[in-house]
PDB file of C-alpha atoms in Angstrom:
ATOM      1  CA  UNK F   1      21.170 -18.335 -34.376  1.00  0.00           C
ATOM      2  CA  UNK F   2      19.825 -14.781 -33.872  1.00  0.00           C
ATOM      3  CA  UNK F   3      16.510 -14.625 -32.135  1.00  0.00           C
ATOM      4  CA  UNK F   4      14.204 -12.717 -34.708  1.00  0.00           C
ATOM      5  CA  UNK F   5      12.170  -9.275 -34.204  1.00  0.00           C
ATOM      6  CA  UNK F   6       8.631 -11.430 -33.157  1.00  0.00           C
ATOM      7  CA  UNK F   7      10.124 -13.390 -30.432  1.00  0.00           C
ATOM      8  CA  UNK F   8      12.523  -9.838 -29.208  1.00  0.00           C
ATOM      9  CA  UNK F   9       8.826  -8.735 -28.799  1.00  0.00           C
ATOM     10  CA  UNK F  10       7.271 -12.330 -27.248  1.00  0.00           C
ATOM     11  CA  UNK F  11       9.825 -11.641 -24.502  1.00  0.00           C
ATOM     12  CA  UNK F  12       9.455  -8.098 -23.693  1.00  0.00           C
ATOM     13  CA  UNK F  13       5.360  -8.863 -23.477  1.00  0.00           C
ATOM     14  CA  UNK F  14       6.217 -11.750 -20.918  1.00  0.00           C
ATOM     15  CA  UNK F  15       8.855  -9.425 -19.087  1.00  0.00           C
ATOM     16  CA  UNK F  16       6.578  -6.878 -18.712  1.00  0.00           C
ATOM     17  CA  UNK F  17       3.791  -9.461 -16.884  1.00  0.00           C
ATOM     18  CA  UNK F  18       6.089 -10.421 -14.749  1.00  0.00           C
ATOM     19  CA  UNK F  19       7.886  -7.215 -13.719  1.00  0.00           C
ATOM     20  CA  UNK F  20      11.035  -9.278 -12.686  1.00  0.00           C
ATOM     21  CA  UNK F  21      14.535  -9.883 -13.424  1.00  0.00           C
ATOM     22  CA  UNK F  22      14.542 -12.399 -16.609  1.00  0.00           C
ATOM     23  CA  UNK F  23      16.620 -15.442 -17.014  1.00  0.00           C
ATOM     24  CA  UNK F  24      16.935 -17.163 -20.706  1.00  0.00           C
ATOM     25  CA  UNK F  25      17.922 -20.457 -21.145  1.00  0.00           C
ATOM     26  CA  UNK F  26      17.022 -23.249 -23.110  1.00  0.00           C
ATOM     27  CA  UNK F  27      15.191 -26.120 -22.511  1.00  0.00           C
ATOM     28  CA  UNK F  28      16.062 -29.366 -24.993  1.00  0.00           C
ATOM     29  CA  UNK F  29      13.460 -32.145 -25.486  1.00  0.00           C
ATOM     30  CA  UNK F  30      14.626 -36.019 -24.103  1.00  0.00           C
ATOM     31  CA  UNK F  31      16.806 -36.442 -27.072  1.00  0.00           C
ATOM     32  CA  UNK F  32      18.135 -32.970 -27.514  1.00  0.00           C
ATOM     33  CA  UNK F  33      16.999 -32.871 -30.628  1.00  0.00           C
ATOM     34  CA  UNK F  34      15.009 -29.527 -30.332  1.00  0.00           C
ATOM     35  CA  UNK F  35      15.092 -26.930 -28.132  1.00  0.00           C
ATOM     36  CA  UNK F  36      13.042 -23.524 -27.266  1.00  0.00           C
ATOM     37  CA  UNK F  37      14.221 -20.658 -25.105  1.00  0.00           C
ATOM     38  CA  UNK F  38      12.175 -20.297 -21.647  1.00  0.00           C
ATOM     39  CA  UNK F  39      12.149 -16.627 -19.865  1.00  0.00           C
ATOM     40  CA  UNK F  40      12.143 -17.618 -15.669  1.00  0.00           C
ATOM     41  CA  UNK F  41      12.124 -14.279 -13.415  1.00  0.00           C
ATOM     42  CA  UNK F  42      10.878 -14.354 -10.053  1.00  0.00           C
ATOM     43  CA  UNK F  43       7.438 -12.479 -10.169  1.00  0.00           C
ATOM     44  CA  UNK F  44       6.806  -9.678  -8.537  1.00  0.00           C
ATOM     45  CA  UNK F  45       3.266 -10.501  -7.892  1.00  0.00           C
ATOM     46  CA  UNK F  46       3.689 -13.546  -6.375  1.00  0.00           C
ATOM     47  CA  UNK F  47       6.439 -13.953  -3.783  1.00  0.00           C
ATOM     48  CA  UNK F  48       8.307 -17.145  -3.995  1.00  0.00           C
ATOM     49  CA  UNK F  49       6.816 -18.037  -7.003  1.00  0.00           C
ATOM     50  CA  UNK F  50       8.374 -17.988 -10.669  1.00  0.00           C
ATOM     51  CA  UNK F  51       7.107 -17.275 -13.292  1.00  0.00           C
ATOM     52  CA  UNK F  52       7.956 -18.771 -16.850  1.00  0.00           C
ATOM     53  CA  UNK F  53       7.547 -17.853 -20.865  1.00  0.00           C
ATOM     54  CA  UNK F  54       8.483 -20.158 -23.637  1.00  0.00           C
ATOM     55  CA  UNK F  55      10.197 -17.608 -25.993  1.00  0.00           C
ATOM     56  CA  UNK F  56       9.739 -19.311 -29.989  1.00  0.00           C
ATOM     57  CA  UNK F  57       7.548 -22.240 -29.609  1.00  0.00           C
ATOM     58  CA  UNK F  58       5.120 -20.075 -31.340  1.00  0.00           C
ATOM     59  CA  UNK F  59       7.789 -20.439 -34.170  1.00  0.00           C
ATOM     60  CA  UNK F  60       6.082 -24.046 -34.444  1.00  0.00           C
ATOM     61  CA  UNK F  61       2.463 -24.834 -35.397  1.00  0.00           C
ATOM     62  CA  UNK F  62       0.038 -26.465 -33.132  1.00  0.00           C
ATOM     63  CA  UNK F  63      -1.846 -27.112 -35.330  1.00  0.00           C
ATOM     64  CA  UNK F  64      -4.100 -24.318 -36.015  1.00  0.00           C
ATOM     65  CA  UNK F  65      -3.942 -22.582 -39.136  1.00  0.00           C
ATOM     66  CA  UNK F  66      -7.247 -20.785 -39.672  1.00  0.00           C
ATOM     67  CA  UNK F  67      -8.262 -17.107 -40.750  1.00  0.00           C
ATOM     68  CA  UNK F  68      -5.375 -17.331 -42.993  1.00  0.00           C
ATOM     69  CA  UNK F  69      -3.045 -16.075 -40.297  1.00  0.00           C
ATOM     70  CA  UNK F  70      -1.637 -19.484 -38.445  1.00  0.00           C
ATOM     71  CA  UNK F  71      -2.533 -19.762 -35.029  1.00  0.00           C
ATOM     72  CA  UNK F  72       0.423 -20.061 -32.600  1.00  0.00           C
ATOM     73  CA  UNK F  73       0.891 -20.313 -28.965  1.00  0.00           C
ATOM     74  CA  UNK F  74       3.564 -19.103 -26.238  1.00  0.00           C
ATOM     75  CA  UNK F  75       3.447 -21.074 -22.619  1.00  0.00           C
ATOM     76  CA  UNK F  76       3.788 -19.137 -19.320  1.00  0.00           C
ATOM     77  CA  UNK F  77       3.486 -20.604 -16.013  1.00  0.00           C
ATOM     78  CA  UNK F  78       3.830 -19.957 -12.474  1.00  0.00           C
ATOM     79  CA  UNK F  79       5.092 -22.835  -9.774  1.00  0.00           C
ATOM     80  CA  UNK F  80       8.141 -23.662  -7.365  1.00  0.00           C
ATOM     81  CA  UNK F  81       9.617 -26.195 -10.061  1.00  0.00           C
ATOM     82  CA  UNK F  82      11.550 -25.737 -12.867  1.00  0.00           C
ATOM     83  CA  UNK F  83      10.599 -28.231 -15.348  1.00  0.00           C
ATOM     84  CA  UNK F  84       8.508 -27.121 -18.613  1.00  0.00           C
ATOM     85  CA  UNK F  85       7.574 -29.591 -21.366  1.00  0.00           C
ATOM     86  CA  UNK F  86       8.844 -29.205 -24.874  1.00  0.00           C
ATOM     87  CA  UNK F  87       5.745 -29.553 -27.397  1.00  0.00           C
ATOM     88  CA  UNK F  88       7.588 -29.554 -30.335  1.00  0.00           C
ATOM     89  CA  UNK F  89       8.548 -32.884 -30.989  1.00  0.00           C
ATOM     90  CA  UNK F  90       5.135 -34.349 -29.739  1.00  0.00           C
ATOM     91  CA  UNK F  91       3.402 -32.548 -32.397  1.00  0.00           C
ATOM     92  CA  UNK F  92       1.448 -31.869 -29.528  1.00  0.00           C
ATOM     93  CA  UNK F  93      -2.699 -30.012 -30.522  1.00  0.00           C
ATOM     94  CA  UNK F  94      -2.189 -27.082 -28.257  1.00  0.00           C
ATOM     95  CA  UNK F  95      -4.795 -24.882 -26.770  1.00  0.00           C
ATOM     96  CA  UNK F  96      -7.272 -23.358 -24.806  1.00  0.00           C
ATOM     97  CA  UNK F  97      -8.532 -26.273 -22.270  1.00  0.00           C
ATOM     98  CA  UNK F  98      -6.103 -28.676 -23.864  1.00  0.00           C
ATOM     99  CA  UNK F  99      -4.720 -31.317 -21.582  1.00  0.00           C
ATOM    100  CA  UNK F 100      -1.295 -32.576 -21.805  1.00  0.00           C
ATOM    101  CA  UNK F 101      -1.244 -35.617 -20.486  1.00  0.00           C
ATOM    102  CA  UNK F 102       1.147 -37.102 -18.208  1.00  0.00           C
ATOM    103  CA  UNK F 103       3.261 -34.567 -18.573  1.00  0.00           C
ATOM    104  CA  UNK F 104       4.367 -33.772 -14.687  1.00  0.00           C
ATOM    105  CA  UNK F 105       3.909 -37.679 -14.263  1.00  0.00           C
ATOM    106  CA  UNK F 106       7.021 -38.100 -17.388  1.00  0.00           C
ATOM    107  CA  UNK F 107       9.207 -35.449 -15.410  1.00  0.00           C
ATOM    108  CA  UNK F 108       7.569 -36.328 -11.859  1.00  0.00           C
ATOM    109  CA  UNK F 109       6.163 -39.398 -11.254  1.00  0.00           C
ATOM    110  CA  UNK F 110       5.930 -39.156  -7.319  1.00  0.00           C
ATOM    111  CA  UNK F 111       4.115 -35.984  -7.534  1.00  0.00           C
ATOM    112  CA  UNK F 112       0.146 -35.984  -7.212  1.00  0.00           C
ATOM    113  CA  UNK F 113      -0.044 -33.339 -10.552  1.00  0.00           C
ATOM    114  CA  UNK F 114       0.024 -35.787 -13.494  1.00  0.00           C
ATOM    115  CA  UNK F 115      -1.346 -33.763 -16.166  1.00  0.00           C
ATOM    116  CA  UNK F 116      -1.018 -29.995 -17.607  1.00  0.00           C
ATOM    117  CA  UNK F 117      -4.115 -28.246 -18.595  1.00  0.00           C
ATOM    118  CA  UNK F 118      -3.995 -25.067 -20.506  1.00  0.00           C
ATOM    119  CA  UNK F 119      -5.878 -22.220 -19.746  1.00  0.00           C
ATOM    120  CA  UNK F 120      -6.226 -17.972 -20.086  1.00  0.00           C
ATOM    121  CA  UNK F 121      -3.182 -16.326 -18.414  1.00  0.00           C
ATOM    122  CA  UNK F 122      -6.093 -14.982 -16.128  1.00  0.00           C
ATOM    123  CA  UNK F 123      -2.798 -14.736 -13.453  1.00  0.00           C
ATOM    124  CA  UNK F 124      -1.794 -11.749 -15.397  1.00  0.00           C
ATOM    125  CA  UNK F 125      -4.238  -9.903 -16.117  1.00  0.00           C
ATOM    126  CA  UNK F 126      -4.642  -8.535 -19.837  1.00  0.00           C
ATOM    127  CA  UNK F 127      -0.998  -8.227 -19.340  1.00  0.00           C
ATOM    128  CA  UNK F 128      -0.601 -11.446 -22.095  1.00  0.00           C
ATOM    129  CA  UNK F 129      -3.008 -10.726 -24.851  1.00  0.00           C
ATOM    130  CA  UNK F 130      -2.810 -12.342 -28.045  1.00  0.00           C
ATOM    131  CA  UNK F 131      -0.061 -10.822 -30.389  1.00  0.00           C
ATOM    132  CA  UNK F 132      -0.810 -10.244 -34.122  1.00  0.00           C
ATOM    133  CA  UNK F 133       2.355  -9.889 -36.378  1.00  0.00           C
ATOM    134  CA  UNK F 134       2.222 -10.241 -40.545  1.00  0.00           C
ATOM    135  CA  UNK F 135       3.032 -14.117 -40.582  1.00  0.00           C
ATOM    136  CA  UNK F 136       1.079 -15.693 -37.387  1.00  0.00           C
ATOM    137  CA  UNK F 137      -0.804 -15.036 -34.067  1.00  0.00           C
ATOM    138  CA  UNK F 138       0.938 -15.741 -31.160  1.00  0.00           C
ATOM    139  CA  UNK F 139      -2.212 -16.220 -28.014  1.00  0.00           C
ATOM    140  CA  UNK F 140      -0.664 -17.125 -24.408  1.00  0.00           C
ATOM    141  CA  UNK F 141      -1.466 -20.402 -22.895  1.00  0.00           C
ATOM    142  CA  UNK F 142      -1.076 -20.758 -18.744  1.00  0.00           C
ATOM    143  CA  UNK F 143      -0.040 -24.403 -17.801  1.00  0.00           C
ATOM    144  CA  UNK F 144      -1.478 -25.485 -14.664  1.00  0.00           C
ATOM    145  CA  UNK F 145      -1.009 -28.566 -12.972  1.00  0.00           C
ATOM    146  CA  UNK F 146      -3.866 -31.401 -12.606  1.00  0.00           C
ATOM    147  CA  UNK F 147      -4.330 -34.438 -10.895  1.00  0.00           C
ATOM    148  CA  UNK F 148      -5.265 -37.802 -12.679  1.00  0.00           C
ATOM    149  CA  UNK F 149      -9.185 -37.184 -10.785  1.00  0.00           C
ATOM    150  CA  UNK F 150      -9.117 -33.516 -12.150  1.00  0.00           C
ATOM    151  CA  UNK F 151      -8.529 -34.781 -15.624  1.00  0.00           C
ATOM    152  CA  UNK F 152     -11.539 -37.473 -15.705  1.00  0.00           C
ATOM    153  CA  UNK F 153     -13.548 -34.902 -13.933  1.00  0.00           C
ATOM    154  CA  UNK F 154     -12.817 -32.911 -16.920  1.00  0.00           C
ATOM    155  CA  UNK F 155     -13.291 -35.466 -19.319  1.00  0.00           C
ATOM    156  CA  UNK F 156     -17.281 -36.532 -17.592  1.00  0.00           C
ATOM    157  CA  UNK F 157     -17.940 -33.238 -16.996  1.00  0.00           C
ATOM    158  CA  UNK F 158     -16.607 -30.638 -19.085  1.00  0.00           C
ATOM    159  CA  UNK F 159     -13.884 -27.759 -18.135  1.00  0.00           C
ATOM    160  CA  UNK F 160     -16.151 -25.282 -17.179  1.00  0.00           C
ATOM    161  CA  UNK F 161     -17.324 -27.957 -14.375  1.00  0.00           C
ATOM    162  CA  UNK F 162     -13.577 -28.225 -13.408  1.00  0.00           C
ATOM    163  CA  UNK F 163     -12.639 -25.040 -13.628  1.00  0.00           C
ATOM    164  CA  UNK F 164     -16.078 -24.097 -11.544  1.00  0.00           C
ATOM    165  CA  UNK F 165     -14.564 -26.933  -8.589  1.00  0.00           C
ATOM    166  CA  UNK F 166     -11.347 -24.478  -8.873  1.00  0.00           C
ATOM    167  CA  UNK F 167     -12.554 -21.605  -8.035  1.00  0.00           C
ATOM    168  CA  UNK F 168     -15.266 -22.965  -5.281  1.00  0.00           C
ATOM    169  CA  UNK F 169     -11.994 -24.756  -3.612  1.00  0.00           C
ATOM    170  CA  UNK F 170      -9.818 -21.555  -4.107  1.00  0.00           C
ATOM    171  CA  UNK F 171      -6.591 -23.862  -5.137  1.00  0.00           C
ATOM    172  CA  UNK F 172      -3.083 -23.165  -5.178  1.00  0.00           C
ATOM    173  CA  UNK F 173      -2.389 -23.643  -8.741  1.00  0.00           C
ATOM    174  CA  UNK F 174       1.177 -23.248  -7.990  1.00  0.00           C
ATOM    175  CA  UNK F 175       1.554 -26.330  -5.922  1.00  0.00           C
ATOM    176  CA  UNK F 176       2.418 -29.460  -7.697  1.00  0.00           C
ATOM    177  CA  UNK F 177       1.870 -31.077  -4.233  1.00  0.00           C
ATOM    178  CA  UNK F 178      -1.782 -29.490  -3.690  1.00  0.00           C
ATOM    179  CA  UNK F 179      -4.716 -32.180  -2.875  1.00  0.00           C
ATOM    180  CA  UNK F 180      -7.052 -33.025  -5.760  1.00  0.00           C
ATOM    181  CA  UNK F 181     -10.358 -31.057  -5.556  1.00  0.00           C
ATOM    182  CA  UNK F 182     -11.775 -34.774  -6.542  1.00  0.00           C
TER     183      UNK F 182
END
């Protein structure tokens, strides 16, 4: 399958965040059933760290499909792990201050981080803005990690409380094995 013209330019927008040397492969659900291409490249912001793009989920809807443009969303994260859900089949609502639940727990289960919430790609800058081609909007969604606390903190509180804790507590947002701010 050829990859088409949009997600040619999904990459090169993710590339260009990263300012490292890409890797492509592809990442299959559980049943390997479907599939969508992830960009890795070791960032050159953030030493040790890599840095990841799904290339063509936004080929799938999420379920938004307003302004008569549909909605879409690419993933990009930053951690030591390489694991990276696979929405497609989950039919998974996806967006800002979204939760994916149990995500890291499915892949993980010793780790602390049980949960993926979806945020700005404040990591890079307004490197990852949204992208508007003819057919669809593609906006950027950063995956960070969250404990099982974090998420009913959330939940009672709102995200702007969590996301307020955050900041005050300066975490490490690539650490799967960070403590709970809870």
């Amino acid at each position: 399958m050829t990859v088409s013209e949009e997600n040619k330019v999904i990459a090169r927008t993710a590339l260009n965040a990263f300012e490292g040397k890409p890797k492509v492969f592809k990442y299959w659900d559980d049943n390997n059933i479907s599939s969508v291409d992830i960009l890795s490249c070791e960032d050159r912001n953030f030493e040790g760290i890599l840095s990841y793009a799904t290339l063509g989920l936004s080929d799938f809807s999420i379920g938004y499909e307003g302004n008569r443009i549909p909605l879409r969303a690419e993933l990009v994260g930053a951690s030591d792990f390489e694991c990276f859900p696979n929405i497609i089949n989950s039919k998974f609502e996806c967006s800002l201050g979204t939760i994916f639940k149990g995500v890291i727990e499915m892949y993980l289960p010793d780790r602390h981080m049980k949960h993926i919430l979806f945020l700005s790609p404040f990591l890079w800058e307004n490197k990852l803005k949204t992208i508007k081609f003819e057919k669809k909007q593609v906006a950027w969604l950063m995956a960070i990690p969250i404990s099982e606390e974090e998420k009913n903190y959330a939940d009672k509180n709102g995200l702007k409380a969590l996301e307020e804790l955050f900041d005050e507590n300066q975490i490490n947002i690539f650490d799967l094995e960070r403590t709970s701010v809870i």
